[in-house]
Structures are given as C-alpha cells and as structure tokens.
mmCIF file of C-alpha atoms and ligand atoms in Angstrom:
data_model
loop_
_atom_site.group_PDB
_atom_site.id
_atom_site.type_symbol
_atom_site.label_atom_id
_atom_site.label_comp_id
_atom_site.label_asym_id
_atom_site.label_seq_id
_atom_site.Cartn_x
_atom_site.Cartn_y
_atom_site.Cartn_z
ATOM 1 C CA MET A 288 29.390 27.582 -22.080
ATOM 2 C CA GLN A 289 26.960 25.920 -19.627
ATOM 3 C CA ILE A 290 25.572 27.767 -16.584
ATOM 4 C CA ALA A 291 23.168 26.157 -14.101
ATOM 5 C CA VAL A 292 20.470 28.334 -12.533
ATOM 6 C CA THR A 293 18.900 26.788 -9.434
ATOM 7 C CA GLY A 294 15.410 28.150 -8.751
ATOM 8 C CA GLY A 295 15.444 29.230 -12.390
ATOM 9 C CA LEU A 296 11.643 29.025 -12.697
ATOM 10 C CA GLY A 297 11.313 31.677 -10.008
ATOM 11 C CA PHE A 298 10.943 35.453 -10.292
ATOM 12 C CA ILE A 299 14.621 36.500 -10.384
ATOM 13 C CA GLY A 300 15.908 33.160 -11.701
ATOM 14 C CA SER A 301 13.729 33.275 -14.832
ATOM 15 C CA HIS A 302 14.758 36.856 -15.630
ATOM 16 C CA THR A 303 18.422 35.953 -15.101
ATOM 17 C CA THR A 304 18.040 32.927 -17.410
ATOM 18 C CA VAL A 305 16.819 35.281 -20.150
ATOM 19 C CA GLU A 306 19.855 37.553 -19.737
ATOM 20 C CA LEU A 307 22.272 34.580 -19.745
ATOM 21 C CA GLN A 308 20.707 33.094 -22.878
ATOM 22 C CA GLN A 309 20.735 36.446 -24.673
ATOM 23 C CA ALA A 310 24.445 36.720 -23.815
ATOM 24 C CA GLY A 311 25.009 33.341 -25.497
ATOM 25 C CA TYR A 312 25.197 30.996 -22.506
ATOM 26 C CA GLU A 313 23.574 27.547 -22.447
ATOM 27 C CA VAL A 314 21.357 27.509 -19.344
ATOM 28 C CA ILE A 315 20.276 24.468 -17.335
ATOM 29 C CA ILE A 316 17.469 25.315 -14.918
ATOM 30 C CA VAL A 317 17.243 23.225 -11.743
ATOM 31 C CA ASP A 318 13.955 23.568 -9.901
ATOM 32 C CA ASN A 319 11.680 21.353 -7.791
ATOM 33 C CA CYS A 320 8.604 23.379 -8.843
ATOM 34 C CA SER A 321 7.622 23.828 -5.171
ATOM 35 C CA ASN A 322 7.149 27.568 -5.661
ATOM 36 C CA ALA A 323 7.028 28.026 -9.438
ATOM 37 C CA SER A 324 5.435 26.460 -12.503
ATOM 38 C CA GLU A 325 7.184 24.631 -15.360
ATOM 39 C CA SER A 326 5.152 26.873 -17.716
ATOM 40 C CA VAL A 327 7.695 29.629 -16.980
ATOM 41 C CA LEU A 328 9.904 27.761 -19.498
ATOM 42 C CA ASP A 329 7.381 28.742 -22.203
ATOM 43 C CA GLY A 330 7.715 32.411 -21.295
ATOM 44 C CA ILE A 331 11.510 32.255 -21.379
ATOM 45 C CA GLU A 332 11.421 30.499 -24.771
ATOM 46 C CA ARG A 333 9.010 33.106 -26.166
ATOM 47 C CA ILE A 334 11.489 35.847 -25.237
ATOM 48 C CA THR A 335 14.772 34.224 -26.296
ATOM 49 C CA GLY A 336 13.663 31.544 -28.788
ATOM 50 C CA VAL A 337 15.631 28.996 -26.758
ATOM 51 C CA ARG A 338 14.012 26.651 -24.232
ATOM 52 C CA PRO A 339 16.422 26.159 -21.331
ATOM 53 C CA HIS A 340 17.375 22.608 -20.365
ATOM 54 C CA PHE A 341 15.278 21.754 -17.313
ATOM 55 C CA GLU A 342 16.162 19.287 -14.549
ATOM 56 C CA LYS A 343 13.371 18.830 -12.010
ATOM 57 C CA PHE A 344 14.676 17.573 -8.660
ATOM 58 C CA ASP A 345 15.007 18.683 -5.061
ATOM 59 C CA LEU A 346 18.410 20.012 -4.053
ATOM 60 C CA ARG A 347 17.781 18.620 -0.565
ATOM 61 C CA ASN A 348 18.388 15.180 -2.078
ATOM 62 C CA ARG A 349 22.164 14.773 -1.865
ATOM 63 C CA ASP A 350 22.264 11.889 -4.363
ATOM 64 C CA SER A 351 20.269 13.903 -6.908
ATOM 65 C CA VAL A 352 22.752 16.767 -6.604
ATOM 66 C CA ARG A 353 25.653 14.366 -7.181
ATOM 67 C CA THR A 354 23.899 12.808 -10.178
ATOM 68 C CA PHE A 355 23.250 16.249 -11.656
ATOM 69 C CA PHE A 356 26.936 17.166 -11.535
ATOM 70 C CA ARG A 357 27.859 13.843 -13.167
ATOM 71 C CA GLN A 358 25.286 14.527 -15.931
ATOM 72 C CA TYR A 359 26.764 17.982 -16.584
ATOM 73 C CA PRO A 360 30.556 17.655 -16.132
ATOM 74 C CA ASN A 361 31.207 20.800 -18.221
ATOM 75 C CA LEU A 362 29.219 23.202 -16.074
ATOM 76 C CA GLU A 363 31.194 26.460 -15.928
ATOM 77 C CA GLY A 364 29.088 28.192 -13.287
ATOM 78 C CA ILE A 365 26.127 28.032 -10.959
ATOM 79 C CA ILE A 366 23.778 30.837 -9.952
ATOM 80 C CA HIS A 367 21.951 29.696 -6.832
ATOM 81 C CA PHE A 368 18.487 31.192 -6.323
ATOM 82 C CA ALA A 369 16.640 28.109 -5.027
ATOM 83 C CA ALA A 370 15.534 28.855 -1.458
ATOM 84 C CA SER A 371 12.453 29.500 0.633
ATOM 85 C CA LYS A 372 11.996 33.255 1.027
ATOM 86 C CA ALA A 373 8.877 34.137 3.001
ATOM 87 C CA VAL A 374 9.939 35.990 6.151
ATOM 88 C CA GLY A 375 6.742 35.264 8.087
ATOM 89 C CA GLU A 376 6.694 31.566 7.162
ATOM 90 C CA SER A 377 10.312 31.250 8.293
ATOM 91 C CA VAL A 378 9.341 32.409 11.792
ATOM 92 C CA GLU A 379 6.618 29.746 11.994
ATOM 93 C CA ASN A 380 8.684 26.967 10.415
ATOM 94 C CA PRO A 381 12.404 27.647 11.034
ATOM 95 C CA LEU A 382 13.595 24.083 10.409
ATOM 96 C CA LEU A 383 12.057 24.106 6.927
ATOM 97 C CA TYR A 384 14.166 27.189 6.182
ATOM 98 C CA TYR A 385 17.394 25.935 7.740
ATOM 99 C CA GLU A 386 17.090 22.612 5.918
ATOM 100 C CA ASN A 387 15.991 23.991 2.545
ATOM 101 C CA ASN A 388 18.196 27.074 2.383
ATOM 102 C CA LEU A 389 21.365 25.702 3.969
ATOM 103 C CA SER A 390 21.621 21.956 3.262
ATOM 104 C CA THR A 391 21.134 22.648 -0.451
ATOM 105 C CA LEU A 392 23.941 25.243 -0.377
ATOM 106 C CA VAL A 393 26.298 22.794 1.358
ATOM 107 C CA TYR A 394 25.539 20.012 -1.167
ATOM 108 C CA LEU A 395 26.201 22.349 -4.105
ATOM 109 C CA LEU A 396 29.470 23.583 -2.608
ATOM 110 C CA GLN A 397 30.601 20.016 -1.860
ATOM 111 C CA GLU A 398 30.266 19.222 -5.576
ATOM 112 C CA LEU A 399 31.773 22.530 -6.745
ATOM 113 C CA THR A 400 34.886 22.077 -4.616
ATOM 114 C CA GLU A 401 35.494 18.727 -6.379
ATOM 115 C CA LYS A 402 35.914 20.573 -9.690
ATOM 116 C CA GLN A 403 39.153 22.067 -11.047
ATOM 117 C CA ARG A 404 37.432 25.437 -11.505
ATOM 118 C CA ALA A 405 34.075 26.607 -10.210
ATOM 119 C CA HIS A 406 32.201 29.896 -10.425
ATOM 120 C CA PHE A 407 29.335 30.490 -8.016
ATOM 121 C CA ILE A 408 26.891 33.363 -7.533
ATOM 122 C CA PHE A 409 24.801 33.384 -4.341
ATOM 123 C CA SER A 410 21.424 35.092 -3.995
ATOM 124 C CA SER A 411 21.772 37.062 -0.776
ATOM 125 C CA SER A 412 19.691 39.915 0.592
ATOM 126 C CA CYS A 413 19.891 43.356 2.197
ATOM 127 C CA THR A 414 18.058 41.632 5.034
ATOM 128 C CA VAL A 415 21.506 40.779 6.427
ATOM 129 C CA TYR A 416 21.924 44.447 7.404
ATOM 130 C CA GLY A 417 18.760 44.536 9.507
ATOM 131 C CA GLN A 418 18.077 48.199 10.353
ATOM 132 C CA ALA A 419 21.415 49.714 9.352
ATOM 133 C CA GLU A 420 22.673 52.732 11.279
ATOM 134 C CA THR A 421 23.486 54.897 8.266
ATOM 135 C CA MET A 422 21.895 55.362 4.838
ATOM 136 C CA PRO A 423 22.750 54.569 2.133
ATOM 137 C CA ILE A 424 24.001 51.127 3.198
ATOM 138 C CA ASP A 425 27.394 50.007 1.899
ATOM 139 C CA GLU A 426 28.906 46.506 1.981
ATOM 140 C CA ASN A 427 30.952 47.339 5.086
ATOM 141 C CA ALA A 428 27.851 48.011 7.158
ATOM 142 C CA PRO A 429 27.743 45.520 10.011
ATOM 143 C CA VAL A 430 25.684 42.381 9.539
ATOM 144 C CA GLN A 431 23.078 42.619 12.310
ATOM 145 C CA PRO A 432 21.465 39.766 14.270
ATOM 146 C CA ALA A 433 18.843 38.417 11.866
ATOM 147 C CA GLU A 434 15.228 39.469 12.395
ATOM 148 C CA SER A 435 13.970 36.124 11.019
ATOM 149 C CA PRO A 436 15.186 32.593 10.274
ATOM 150 C CA TYR A 437 14.943 33.534 6.580
ATOM 151 C CA GLY A 438 17.356 36.431 7.078
ATOM 152 C CA ASN A 439 19.559 34.182 9.224
ATOM 153 C CA THR A 440 19.859 31.648 6.409
ATOM 154 C CA LYS A 441 21.200 34.423 4.159
ATOM 155 C CA GLN A 442 23.752 35.454 6.784
ATOM 156 C CA ILE A 443 24.824 31.869 7.496
ATOM 157 C CA GLY A 444 24.848 31.130 3.764
ATOM 158 C CA GLU A 445 27.326 33.936 3.146
ATOM 159 C CA GLU A 446 29.539 32.671 5.977
ATOM 160 C CA ILE A 447 29.464 29.100 4.603
ATOM 161 C CA ILE A 448 30.604 30.379 1.191
ATOM 162 C CA ARG A 449 33.273 32.655 2.680
ATOM 163 C CA ASP A 450 34.721 29.853 4.828
ATOM 164 C CA THR A 451 34.648 27.395 1.907
ATOM 165 C CA CYS A 452 36.396 29.836 -0.433
ATOM 166 C CA CYS A 453 39.107 30.397 2.183
ATOM 167 C CA VAL A 454 40.329 26.806 1.801
ATOM 168 C CA ASN A 455 39.285 26.162 -1.809
ATOM 169 C CA PRO A 456 41.097 28.659 -4.056
ATOM 170 C CA GLU A 457 39.607 26.951 -7.128
ATOM 171 C CA LEU A 458 36.157 28.128 -5.985
ATOM 172 C CA GLN A 459 35.422 31.674 -7.178
ATOM 173 C CA ALA A 460 32.246 33.133 -5.624
ATOM 174 C CA ILE A 461 30.199 36.324 -5.357
ATOM 175 C CA SER A 462 27.260 37.063 -3.056
ATOM 176 C CA LEU A 463 24.781 39.614 -4.375
ATOM 177 C CA ARG A 464 22.791 41.370 -1.652
ATOM 178 C CA TYR A 465 19.482 42.324 -3.320
ATOM 179 C CA PHE A 466 17.352 45.159 -2.109
ATOM 180 C CA ASN A 467 13.686 44.958 -3.180
ATOM 181 C CA PRO A 468 13.211 43.333 -6.601
ATOM 182 C CA ILE A 469 10.011 44.435 -8.399
ATOM 183 C CA GLY A 470 8.545 44.658 -11.912
ATOM 184 C CA ALA A 471 8.579 42.249 -14.839
ATOM 185 C CA HIS A 472 10.253 41.651 -18.184
ATOM 186 C CA PRO A 473 9.091 44.298 -20.729
ATOM 187 C CA SER A 474 7.754 41.510 -22.957
ATOM 188 C CA ALA A 475 5.317 40.570 -20.150
ATOM 189 C CA HIS A 476 6.064 36.910 -20.934
ATOM 190 C CA ILE A 477 7.601 36.426 -17.456
ATOM 191 C CA GLY A 478 7.129 38.229 -14.143
ATOM 192 C CA GLU A 479 6.348 37.749 -10.464
ATOM 193 C CA LEU A 480 3.808 34.995 -9.735
ATOM 194 C CA PRO A 481 3.243 34.994 -5.970
ATOM 195 C CA ILE A 482 1.353 31.927 -4.773
ATOM 196 C CA GLY A 483 -1.643 32.801 -2.597
ATOM 197 C CA VAL A 484 -1.939 36.195 -0.916
ATOM 198 C CA PRO A 485 1.107 38.296 -1.850
ATOM 199 C CA GLN A 486 3.358 39.159 1.087
ATOM 200 C CA ASN A 487 5.257 41.833 -0.828
ATOM 201 C CA LEU A 488 4.062 45.361 -1.566
ATOM 202 C CA VAL A 489 4.134 45.587 -5.351
ATOM 203 C CA PRO A 490 2.237 42.391 -6.276
ATOM 204 C CA PHE A 491 -0.344 43.308 -3.629
ATOM 205 C CA ILE A 492 -0.747 46.731 -5.279
ATOM 206 C CA THR A 493 -1.211 45.301 -8.779
ATOM 207 C CA GLN A 494 -3.605 42.580 -7.580
ATOM 208 C CA THR A 495 -5.652 45.223 -5.716
ATOM 209 C CA ALA A 496 -5.819 47.354 -8.866
ATOM 210 C CA MET A 497 -7.043 44.274 -10.777
ATOM 211 C CA GLY A 498 -9.792 43.771 -8.204
ATOM 212 C CA LEU A 499 -8.315 40.514 -6.865
ATOM 213 C CA ARG A 500 -7.802 42.131 -3.423
ATOM 214 C CA LYS A 501 -10.257 44.487 -1.759
ATOM 215 C CA GLU A 502 -7.678 47.080 -0.740
ATOM 216 C CA LEU A 503 -4.013 47.487 0.126
ATOM 217 C CA SER A 504 -3.192 47.731 3.825
ATOM 218 C CA VAL A 505 -0.355 50.187 4.357
ATOM 219 C CA PHE A 506 1.512 48.853 7.364
ATOM 220 C CA GLY A 507 2.014 52.010 9.392
ATOM 221 C CA ASP A 508 2.406 55.697 8.627
ATOM 222 C CA ASP A 509 3.936 56.686 11.961
ATOM 223 C CA TYR A 510 7.573 55.883 11.142
ATOM 224 C CA PRO A 511 10.279 58.573 11.424
ATOM 225 C CA THR A 512 10.325 59.146 7.632
ATOM 226 C CA PRO A 513 9.176 62.160 5.559
ATOM 227 C CA ASP A 514 5.675 60.759 4.948
ATOM 228 C CA GLY A 515 5.626 58.308 7.874
ATOM 229 C CA THR A 516 5.793 55.139 5.749
ATOM 230 C CA CYS A 517 8.770 52.768 5.424
ATOM 231 C CA ILE A 518 11.472 53.367 2.858
ATOM 232 C CA ARG A 519 12.983 50.678 0.598
ATOM 233 C CA ASP A 520 15.202 50.478 -2.500
ATOM 234 C CA TYR A 521 12.991 49.046 -5.232
ATOM 235 C CA ILE A 522 15.055 47.654 -8.094
ATOM 236 C CA HIS A 523 13.704 46.521 -11.473
ATOM 237 C CA VAL A 524 14.095 42.746 -11.736
ATOM 238 C CA VAL A 525 15.712 43.064 -15.195
ATOM 239 C CA ASP A 526 18.411 45.364 -13.763
ATOM 240 C CA LEU A 527 18.949 42.797 -11.024
ATOM 241 C CA ALA A 528 19.149 39.971 -13.581
ATOM 242 C CA LYS A 529 21.766 41.887 -15.569
ATOM 243 C CA ALA A 530 23.835 42.245 -12.386
ATOM 244 C CA HIS A 531 23.988 38.428 -12.187
ATOM 245 C CA LEU A 532 25.256 38.162 -15.758
ATOM 246 C CA ILE A 533 27.929 40.797 -15.112
ATOM 247 C CA ALA A 534 28.968 39.133 -11.841
ATOM 248 C CA MET A 535 29.223 35.690 -13.478
ATOM 249 C CA GLU A 536 31.312 37.098 -16.342
ATOM 250 C CA ARG A 537 33.593 38.782 -13.794
ATOM 251 C CA LEU A 538 34.318 35.337 -12.375
ATOM 252 C CA LEU A 539 34.532 33.494 -15.706
ATOM 253 C CA ASN A 540 36.998 36.090 -17.033
ATOM 254 C CA GLY A 541 39.071 35.975 -13.837
ATOM 255 C CA LYS A 542 38.526 39.676 -13.180
ATOM 256 C CA ASN A 543 37.561 39.190 -9.527
ATOM 257 C CA ALA A 544 39.929 40.731 -6.981
ATOM 258 C CA ALA A 545 39.488 37.832 -4.517
ATOM 259 C CA ASN A 546 37.832 34.438 -4.689
ATOM 260 C CA TYR A 547 34.976 35.702 -2.546
ATOM 261 C CA GLU A 548 33.340 39.116 -3.046
ATOM 262 C CA VAL A 549 30.086 40.738 -1.895
ATOM 263 C CA PHE A 550 28.070 43.419 -3.735
ATOM 264 C CA ASN A 551 24.910 45.359 -2.922
ATOM 265 C CA VAL A 552 22.461 45.439 -5.816
ATOM 266 C CA GLY A 553 19.978 48.299 -5.587
ATOM 267 C CA THR A 554 19.173 51.592 -7.268
ATOM 268 C CA GLY A 555 20.694 53.741 -4.508
ATOM 269 C CA THR A 556 17.366 55.553 -4.165
ATOM 270 C CA GLY A 557 14.936 55.053 -1.288
ATOM 271 C CA SER A 558 11.181 55.181 -1.944
ATOM 272 C CA SER A 559 8.441 55.201 0.681
ATOM 273 C CA VAL A 560 5.331 53.015 0.496
ATOM 274 C CA MET A 561 3.283 56.110 -0.366
ATOM 275 C CA GLU A 562 5.724 57.040 -3.149
ATOM 276 C CA VAL A 563 5.341 53.524 -4.589
ATOM 277 C CA ILE A 564 1.552 53.912 -4.503
ATOM 278 C CA GLN A 565 1.839 57.340 -6.185
ATOM 279 C CA SER A 566 4.158 55.862 -8.815
ATOM 280 C CA PHE A 567 1.642 53.106 -9.539
ATOM 281 C CA GLU A 568 -1.245 55.567 -9.880
ATOM 282 C CA ARG A 569 0.876 57.800 -12.150
ATOM 283 C CA VAL A 570 1.873 55.044 -14.573
ATOM 284 C CA SER A 571 -1.408 53.095 -14.551
ATOM 285 C CA GLY A 572 -3.955 55.907 -14.269
ATOM 286 C CA VAL A 573 -5.730 53.644 -11.761
ATOM 287 C CA PRO A 574 -6.494 55.131 -8.330
ATOM 288 C CA LEU A 575 -5.445 52.592 -5.705
ATOM 289 C CA ASN A 576 -7.764 51.544 -2.898
ATOM 290 C CA TYR A 577 -5.711 51.506 0.309
ATOM 291 C CA LYS A 578 -5.992 52.095 4.019
ATOM 292 C CA ILE A 579 -3.464 52.817 6.728
ATOM 293 C CA VAL A 580 -3.269 50.088 9.366
ATOM 294 C CA GLY A 581 -0.850 49.201 12.172
ATOM 295 C CA ARG A 582 2.823 48.439 11.694
ATOM 296 C CA ARG A 583 3.862 44.942 10.496
ATOM 297 C CA PRO A 584 6.077 43.229 13.117
ATOM 298 C CA GLY A 585 9.683 42.893 11.968
ATOM 299 C CA ASP A 586 9.580 45.722 9.414
ATOM 300 C CA ILE A 587 12.611 47.977 9.416
ATOM 301 C CA ILE A 588 12.182 51.738 8.933
ATOM 302 C CA SER A 589 14.497 52.383 6.016
ATOM 303 C CA ALA A 590 16.925 50.552 3.713
ATOM 304 C CA TYR A 591 18.486 51.715 0.487
ATOM 305 C CA ALA A 592 21.802 50.805 -1.117
ATOM 306 C CA ASP A 593 25.119 52.543 -1.541
ATOM 307 C CA THR A 594 25.776 51.202 -5.043
ATOM 308 C CA LYS A 595 29.296 52.625 -5.547
ATOM 309 C CA LYS A 596 30.980 49.221 -5.327
ATOM 310 C CA ALA A 597 28.694 47.565 -7.899
ATOM 311 C CA ASN A 598 28.933 50.681 -10.099
ATOM 312 C CA ASN A 599 32.712 51.092 -9.955
ATOM 313 C CA VAL A 600 33.972 47.523 -9.485
ATOM 314 C CA LEU A 601 31.322 45.489 -11.344
ATOM 315 C CA GLY A 602 30.654 48.236 -13.866
ATOM 316 C CA TRP A 603 26.922 47.717 -13.297
ATOM 317 C CA HIS A 604 24.297 50.446 -12.921
ATOM 318 C CA ALA A 605 20.536 50.192 -12.448
ATOM 319 C CA GLN A 606 18.934 51.609 -15.595
ATOM 320 C CA SER A 607 15.225 51.630 -14.735
ATOM 321 C CA THR A 608 13.269 54.078 -12.597
ATOM 322 C CA LEU A 609 10.575 53.259 -10.064
ATOM 323 C CA ASP A 610 7.961 54.292 -12.645
ATOM 324 C CA ASP A 611 9.512 51.937 -15.236
ATOM 325 C CA ALA A 612 9.340 49.056 -12.764
ATOM 326 C CA MET A 613 5.775 49.822 -11.659
ATOM 327 C CA ARG A 614 4.645 50.138 -15.286
ATOM 328 C CA SER A 615 6.144 46.713 -16.114
ATOM 329 C CA ALA A 616 4.543 45.174 -13.015
ATOM 330 C CA TRP A 617 1.143 46.528 -14.035
ATOM 331 C CA GLU A 618 1.475 45.356 -17.663
ATOM 332 C CA TRP A 619 2.429 41.891 -16.417
ATOM 333 C CA GLU A 620 -0.484 41.724 -13.946
ATOM 334 C CA GLN A 621 -2.992 42.689 -16.652
ATOM 335 C CA LYS A 622 -1.577 40.084 -19.037
ATOM 336 C CA VAL A 623 -1.538 37.270 -16.458
ATOM 337 C CA ARG A 624 -5.150 37.950 -15.493
ATOM 338 C CA LYS A 625 -6.220 38.119 -19.130
ATOM 339 C CA GLU A 626 -4.668 34.680 -19.784
ATOM 340 C CA ASN A 627 -6.159 33.006 -16.701
HETATM 341 C C1 LIG B 221 8.011 46.602 1.579
HETATM 342 C C2 LIG B 221 7.300 47.708 2.350
HETATM 343 C C3 LIG B 221 6.001 46.930 4.204
HETATM 344 C C4 LIG B 221 3.016 44.750 1.917
HETATM 345 C C5 LIG B 221 10.996 41.420 1.965
HETATM 346 C C6 LIG B 221 12.029 40.516 2.548
HETATM 347 C C7 LIG B 221 13.312 40.686 1.776
HETATM 348 C C8 LIG B 221 13.037 40.410 0.315
HETATM 349 C C9 LIG B 221 11.978 41.380 -0.200
HETATM 350 C C10 LIG B 221 13.405 38.114 -0.309
HETATM 351 C C11 LIG B 221 7.359 47.498 3.853
HETATM 352 C C12 LIG B 221 5.109 47.577 3.148
HETATM 353 C C13 LIG B 221 4.119 45.514 2.259
HETATM 354 C C14 LIG B 221 1.710 45.259 2.161
HETATM 355 C C15 LIG B 221 2.681 47.256 3.058
HETATM 356 N N1 LIG B 221 12.591 39.080 0.120
HETATM 357 N N2 LIG B 221 3.940 46.747 2.804
HETATM 358 N N3 LIG B 221 1.589 46.506 2.724
HETATM 359 O O1 LIG B 221 9.652 43.460 3.761
HETATM 360 O O2 LIG B 221 11.107 45.168 2.525
HETATM 361 O O3 LIG B 221 11.436 42.743 2.113
HETATM 362 O O4 LIG B 221 10.807 41.154 0.597
HETATM 363 O O5 LIG B 221 14.585 38.198 -0.545
HETATM 364 O O6 LIG B 221 14.251 39.755 2.255
HETATM 365 O O7 LIG B 221 12.284 40.921 3.867
HETATM 366 O O8 LIG B 221 9.403 43.857 1.265
HETATM 367 O O9 LIG B 221 7.426 44.205 -0.178
HETATM 368 O O10 LIG B 221 7.140 42.897 1.998
HETATM 369 O O11 LIG B 221 7.515 45.366 2.075
HETATM 370 O O12 LIG B 221 2.543 48.377 3.570
HETATM 371 O O13 LIG B 221 0.651 44.591 1.884
HETATM 372 O O14 LIG B 221 5.914 47.698 2.003
HETATM 373 O O15 LIG B 221 5.584 47.315 5.500
HETATM 374 O O16 LIG B 221 7.493 48.771 4.466
HETATM 375 P P1 LIG B 221 10.380 43.872 2.535
HETATM 376 P P2 LIG B 221 7.805 44.008 1.251
#
C-alpha cells in the first residue's frame, strides 16, 4: 500500500517514514530539499533496508502536484509535513509562510478530493492554542489568535481541511497537534538537522555541549512557574512518528468516528527549561554552559497536553521519557559531528 510523505526528508517526516516502512507500507517521499538534505534517504535505508521512492519537486508548483498524482494513481494516503516552520522568520516574511504553508495544502486537497477515497494526515501544532487558560490542554481548548504567521498557517490549515471534509465525504482526515518534538532515532542514523543557528532549545543544548555554540541563553527565569523558566511538553520524535502510523491506520481501516478528527500528541508532562538542562546533564554527564537572559518575545509561559483522547481513541501512548529523548539527541549530535 503506497503512502506519500511530503517533507519526508525533514525531522518528523523521516522518522515517520521509518515507522511506515517497518509497518510494511511503500513510502514515496516528496520534498524540495529547501530545508533538508537528500542524504537523509541513506539514513532511512540504513535503518529499514528499504530506500523510499523520492520525488523532488516544489508543492507550490500546481502542475507538479497534478503530475505527481497522475504518476501515483494508487496512493492510499498522504501525510503532509512539508511547510516552513520558523516562528521568527514567519514574522519577518509572512507571505513566504502563507504561500508555502497554505497554497501547497490547497493543491494537495484539490487532488485528493478528485479521488474515490483519500486519507490525509496534517501536521498541526499546539501553537494553535496560544497560551491556553488551563493545563493540561485538551482538544476542546479554544484556538487563540495566532502569535505568529507560522501559527496562523496551522490554524487556517486546520480550517481549510475541516471545511473541505464537510463537503467531501470521501476525504478522511486527521490533524495531529504536536507539542515539542525532540530527540532522534535510537540508531542515530537520522535525527534533527537544524540549518544555521538552532532556534529550538534541544538542538541548541546539544550543539553547546559539542562546543559548536559558546553557551545556551535561557530566555527568562522570571515566569510564574516553579523554577521561573517556561514549561513545555517535550515528546520523543519516535513516539510522535508512531502516532502518525496509528492515525493513518485508523483512517485506512475506517475506524475514524468522523471524516475529520483532531488529536493532541504530547507526553502529558510539562518540563521547564531548567529541567531539560538537568535532564541533559544527567544523561550525558556533560555540564552545560548556560546563562539566564531576557525573555524571548512571543514565548508562552506553559503548554503541555491532555493526552486522554489520543490514548483512549487512537490507542496511542508516548513511551519515552524526557531522559530517553535527551539521551537520543545527544547520541545523534555526537555522531553527526563525528561524521562531518
Ligand atoms: C522551548 C523553550 C524557549 C531556545 C516552537 C514552535 C512550535 C514548534 C516547536 C514547529 C521556550 C526556551 C529556546 C533557546 C531557550 N515548532 N529556549 N533558549 O518555542 O516552545 O515551540 O518549536 O512546529 O510551533 O513555536 O520551542 O524549543 O524554541 O523553546 O531558553 O536557545 O525553550 O524560551 O521556553 P517552542 P523552543
């Protein structure tokens, strides 16, 4: 059975490709290589023994999208990761984000609604909740006005899918709202490869420990949290990848309760920045060089998931702890640096 993974050379896409292949699916990766390298295919093949089909084109090209669907008429499902995802960049260049993240979604849905049956998983984000009123956050928490064009594209993306499913019963879709994906595959053949200076906490920690960065700046310790630093729900990327496999199989097996569903994907546990640093030092034995600086504009205080719906309806549970994820991130960082 053929499944297409757009953005499949990326961090979550590559890990999801591994899980799909190991479950017996034939995966076609679609990627324009704007934010990931084709060499990720080697890592996937080293883990599974199967090199995914790879189609390199830009989903912003409507004709290329149409051609792709003609080339693969037996596609059973699409998992759509391809998008720009840097919050800060989206503020500086909103049109890049609205074009890249939304036009590509529309083109894919236009093709999918031409098919007799279509199964679609959308990469959404807990960003849609903004600073939620109550913790943990469940799927009924109100979607707040987006703090960035990036977050807005996730909100609008979900609405586009919801409205399309309303009038296309043959389209079966799920949006997965990720919390904070971290870590790497235990084989250390694939992992997170941020381009340039990492924006996210965990790759900045591991690069600092490797001596690539002078020190980690902790963005504020004066928040109303137990240790003053922000709280997030850090989920191992392999747990997140497995959630995509389970969600796709829910659709393929017709187990979904409606033709559009939304699930939070997190661990259900909040961890502060300091707790992440302590976890890293515990698993690596490497003291981390960091300093407390001012708050980062746009940061929310706390976000962690109520995972009851994914646990009870999807039958999915996060298996890995924060230490497991930090250990895998560190092993990956050491391997990448050794090879380059
Ligand atoms: C986590 C915490 C920072 C870096 C973003 C996007 C979200 C998703 C994940 C794509 C915060 C602190 C960070 C640093 C720090 N992306 N931090 N020093 O902002 O929760 O989420 O990435 O889907 O949509 O919004 O993740 O890792 O950037 O920050 O102190 O050098 O670490 O202030 O409290 P974030 P993050």
